[in-house]
CSV table of C-alpha atoms in Angstrom, one decimal:
chain,number,residue,atom,x,y,z
A,17,LEU,CA,84.8,199.2,220.3
A,18,GLU,CA,87.4,201.7,220.6
A,19,ASP,CA,88.7,200.0,223.9
A,20,LEU,CA,89.0,196.7,221.9
A,21,LEU,CA,90.7,198.3,218.9
A,22,GLY,CA,93.2,200.5,220.7
A,23,ARG,CA,92.3,203.3,218.2
A,24,ARG,CA,89.6,205.5,217.1
A,25,GLN,CA,86.9,203.6,215.0
A,26,ASN,CA,87.1,204.6,211.3
A,27,ARG,CA,84.0,206.8,210.0
A,28,LEU,CA,82.9,206.1,206.6
A,29,ASP,CA,82.3,208.8,204.0
A,30,THR,CA,78.5,207.7,203.3
A,31,ASP,CA,78.1,210.5,200.9
A,32,LYS,CA,80.9,209.2,198.4
A,33,ILE,CA,79.5,205.5,198.8
A,34,LYS,CA,76.0,206.6,198.2
A,35,LYS,CA,77.2,208.3,194.8
A,36,PHE,CA,79.2,205.2,194.1
A,37,VAL,CA,76.1,202.8,194.2
A,38,LYS,CA,73.2,205.1,193.8
A,39,GLN,CA,70.8,203.9,190.9
A,40,LYS,CA,73.4,201.1,189.9
A,41,VAL,CA,72.9,197.4,189.7
A,42,VAL,CA,75.0,195.8,192.7
A,43,LEU,CA,76.2,192.0,192.9
A,44,ILE,CA,77.1,190.9,196.4
A,45,THR,CA,78.7,187.3,196.5
A,46,GLY,CA,78.7,185.7,199.8
A,47,ALA,CA,75.9,188.0,200.6
A,48,ALA,CA,74.4,185.8,203.4
A,49,GLY,CA,77.9,185.8,205.3
A,50,SER,CA,78.9,188.2,208.0
A,51,ILE,CA,80.6,190.8,205.8
A,52,GLY,CA,78.4,190.2,202.8
A,53,GLY,CA,75.3,190.6,205.0
A,54,GLU,CA,76.7,193.8,206.4
A,55,LEU,CA,77.5,195.0,203.0
A,56,THR,CA,74.1,194.1,201.9
A,57,SER,CA,72.3,195.8,204.8
A,58,ARG,CA,74.5,199.0,204.2
A,59,ILE,CA,74.2,199.1,200.5
A,60,SER,CA,70.5,198.6,200.6
A,61,ASP,CA,70.0,202.0,202.4
A,62,LEU,CA,71.8,203.9,199.6
A,63,ASN,CA,69.4,203.6,196.9
A,64,PRO,CA,70.9,201.4,194.4
A,65,ARG,CA,68.5,200.4,191.4
A,66,HIS,CA,68.6,196.7,192.0
A,67,ILE,CA,70.7,194.3,194.4
A,68,LEU,CA,71.7,191.0,193.4
A,69,LEU,CA,72.5,188.6,196.4
A,70,LEU,CA,74.3,185.4,195.8
A,71,ASP,CA,75.3,182.7,198.4
A,72,SER,CA,75.6,179.0,198.5
A,73,SER,CA,74.0,178.6,201.7
A,74,GLU,CA,70.2,178.2,201.4
A,75,ASN,CA,69.3,178.7,205.2
A,76,ALA,CA,71.6,181.6,205.6
A,77,LEU,CA,70.2,183.4,202.3
A,78,TYR,CA,66.7,182.7,203.5
A,79,ASN,CA,67.6,184.4,207.0
A,80,LEU,CA,69.0,187.3,205.0
A,81,LYS,CA,65.9,187.6,203.1
A,82,LEU,CA,63.7,187.7,206.2
A,83,ARG,CA,65.9,190.3,207.7
A,84,LEU,CA,65.7,192.6,204.6
A,85,GLN,CA,62.0,192.0,204.3
A,86,LYS,CA,61.6,194.1,207.8
A,87,LYS,CA,62.9,197.3,206.2
A,88,ASN,CA,62.4,196.8,202.4
A,89,ASN,CA,59.8,195.6,200.2
A,90,LEU,CA,62.4,193.4,198.3
A,91,LYS,CA,61.0,194.7,194.8
A,92,ASN,CA,64.6,195.5,193.7
A,93,PHE,CA,66.1,192.4,195.2
A,94,ASN,CA,66.9,189.0,193.6
A,95,PHE,CA,68.5,186.2,195.6
A,96,PHE,CA,70.4,183.4,194.1
A,97,CYS,CA,71.2,180.2,195.8
A,98,THR,CA,74.2,179.0,193.9
A,99,ASN,CA,78.0,178.7,194.4
A,100,VAL,CA,80.4,181.4,193.0
A,101,ARG,CA,82.3,178.2,191.5
A,102,ASN,CA,79.2,177.4,189.4
A,103,LYS,CA,80.4,179.5,186.3
A,104,ASP,CA,77.2,178.9,184.2
A,105,GLU,CA,74.8,180.0,186.7
A,106,THR,CA,76.8,182.9,187.6
A,107,GLU,CA,77.3,184.1,183.9
A,108,LYS,CA,73.5,183.9,183.6
A,109,ILE,CA,73.3,186.7,186.2
A,110,PHE,CA,75.7,188.8,184.4
A,111,ILE,CA,73.8,188.3,181.2
A,112,LYS,CA,70.4,189.0,182.3
A,113,PHE,CA,71.1,191.9,185.0
A,114,LYS,CA,74.5,193.5,183.9
A,115,PRO,CA,75.7,194.2,187.4
A,116,GLU,CA,77.7,197.5,187.4
A,117,VAL,CA,79.3,197.1,190.9
A,118,ILE,CA,80.5,193.7,192.2
A,119,PHE,CA,81.5,193.2,195.9
A,120,HIS,CA,83.0,189.7,195.9
A,121,ALA,CA,82.9,188.4,199.5
A,122,ALA,CA,82.3,184.9,198.9
A,123,ALA,CA,85.3,182.7,200.0
A,124,LEU,CA,86.4,179.9,202.0
A,125,LYS,CA,88.0,181.7,205.1
A,126,HIS,CA,88.8,179.3,207.9
A,127,VAL,CA,92.4,178.7,207.9
A,128,SER,CA,92.0,175.0,209.1
A,129,ILE,CA,89.1,174.2,206.8
A,130,CYS,CA,91.3,175.5,203.8
A,131,GLU,CA,94.3,173.4,205.2
A,132,ASP,CA,92.1,170.3,205.1
A,133,ASN,CA,90.5,171.1,201.8
A,134,ILE,CA,93.3,172.7,199.6
A,135,SER,CA,91.4,171.9,196.3
A,136,GLU,CA,88.1,173.6,197.5
A,137,ALA,CA,90.1,176.7,198.7
A,138,ILE,CA,91.7,176.9,195.2
A,139,ARG,CA,88.4,176.4,193.4
A,140,THR,CA,86.5,179.0,195.5
A,141,ASN,CA,89.2,181.6,196.4
A,142,ILE,CA,91.1,181.7,193.1
A,143,LEU,CA,89.2,180.1,190.3
A,144,ALA,CA,85.9,181.5,191.2
A,145,THR,CA,87.5,185.0,191.6
A,146,ASN,CA,89.2,184.6,188.2
A,147,ASN,CA,86.0,183.7,186.5
A,148,LEU,CA,83.9,186.6,188.2
A,149,SER,CA,86.5,189.1,187.3
A,150,ASN,CA,86.5,188.0,183.7
A,151,MET,CA,82.7,188.2,183.5
A,152,ALA,CA,82.9,191.8,185.1
A,153,GLU,CA,85.3,192.7,182.4
A,154,LYS,CA,83.3,191.0,179.5
A,155,TYR,CA,80.1,192.6,180.8
A,156,ASN,CA,81.6,195.9,181.3
A,157,SER,CA,80.8,196.1,184.9
A,158,GLU,CA,82.1,199.5,186.3
A,159,CYS,CA,83.9,198.2,189.5
A,160,PHE,CA,84.8,194.8,190.9
A,161,ILE,CA,85.7,194.9,194.7
A,162,LEU,CA,87.5,191.9,195.9
A,163,VAL,CA,87.0,191.5,199.7
A,164,SER,CA,90.5,189.8,200.8
A,165,THR,CA,92.3,189.4,204.1
A,166,ASP,CA,95.3,190.6,206.2
A,167,LYS,CA,96.2,186.9,205.9
A,168,ALA,CA,97.2,187.6,202.3
A,169,VAL,CA,100.3,189.6,203.7
A,170,GLU,CA,103.4,187.1,203.6
A,171,PRO,CA,100.9,184.3,203.7
A,172,SER,CA,101.7,181.1,206.0
A,173,SER,CA,98.6,179.3,205.2
A,174,VAL,CA,96.5,177.9,202.3
A,175,MET,CA,93.6,180.6,203.1
A,176,GLY,CA,96.2,183.5,203.0
A,177,ALA,CA,98.1,182.1,199.8
A,178,SER,CA,94.9,181.6,198.0
A,179,LYS,CA,93.6,185.1,198.8
A,180,LYS,CA,96.9,186.5,197.8
A,181,ILE,CA,96.8,184.9,194.4
A,182,ALA,CA,93.1,186.2,194.1
A,183,GLU,CA,94.5,189.6,194.9
A,184,MET,CA,97.3,189.2,192.1
A,185,ILE,CA,94.6,188.4,189.7
A,186,ILE,CA,92.5,191.5,190.6
A,187,GLN,CA,95.5,193.6,190.4
A,188,SER,CA,96.5,192.2,187.1
A,189,LYS,CA,93.1,192.9,185.8
A,190,ASP,CA,93.3,196.4,186.9
A,191,LYS,CA,96.4,196.9,185.2
A,192,PHE,CA,95.7,195.3,181.9
A,193,THR,CA,92.1,195.3,181.4
A,194,LYS,CA,91.1,197.1,178.0
A,195,GLY,CA,87.5,198.0,179.0
A,196,LYS,CA,86.2,200.5,181.4
A,197,SER,CA,86.1,198.3,184.5
A,198,ARG,CA,88.1,199.0,187.8
A,199,PHE,CA,89.3,196.1,189.9
A,200,ILE,CA,90.1,196.6,193.4
A,201,SER,CA,91.2,194.7,196.5
A,202,VAL,CA,90.3,195.6,200.1
A,203,ARG,CA,92.0,193.7,203.1
A,204,PHE,CA,89.8,193.1,206.2
A,205,GLY,CA,91.5,192.2,209.5
A,206,ASN,CA,89.7,190.0,212.1
A,207,VAL,CA,86.3,191.0,212.0
A,208,LEU,CA,84.2,191.1,215.2
A,209,GLY,CA,81.2,188.6,214.9
A,210,SER,CA,82.5,187.3,211.7
A,211,THR,CA,81.6,183.7,210.6
A,212,GLY,CA,85.0,183.4,209.4
């Protein structure tokens, strides 16, 4: 990978990450996608109390479940086949499980698909992010992490602009929230092997 990157690969501080999720209820949206799936795999090794996995693709979610069964007993896992745009179903998860840490990786992320489906990109990347962050605040989640993109820097596409607005929502939440919740955005560049 270093040859492709042209730099040293970053090393994660797994002790800090482990403390961050240990014995917590963790919700991952877009859990069956390439980034969400990797987050799921890594986080499941760090002893969270419960992992809630949400994805709109039934087949991808089923395949994720099969992969996880090989190394986990799935006792502390729940799989939700729903769309993040479905506010009512998503709120049921918050009411029942009270997720403490949310990794929001669900998004429309193909530039050309977003250009052809502007309203869907807005509903998924902006409105769903707003709804989820409101729920995180309402149900006193500790931390909401938005997985964003480097295309949000001076955006020139619907995808980049929609993610930029999502970032602005999260920044505003972190600045003005009255509760204990933290709101964070992290930008990913091009991810090797990503479905996006």
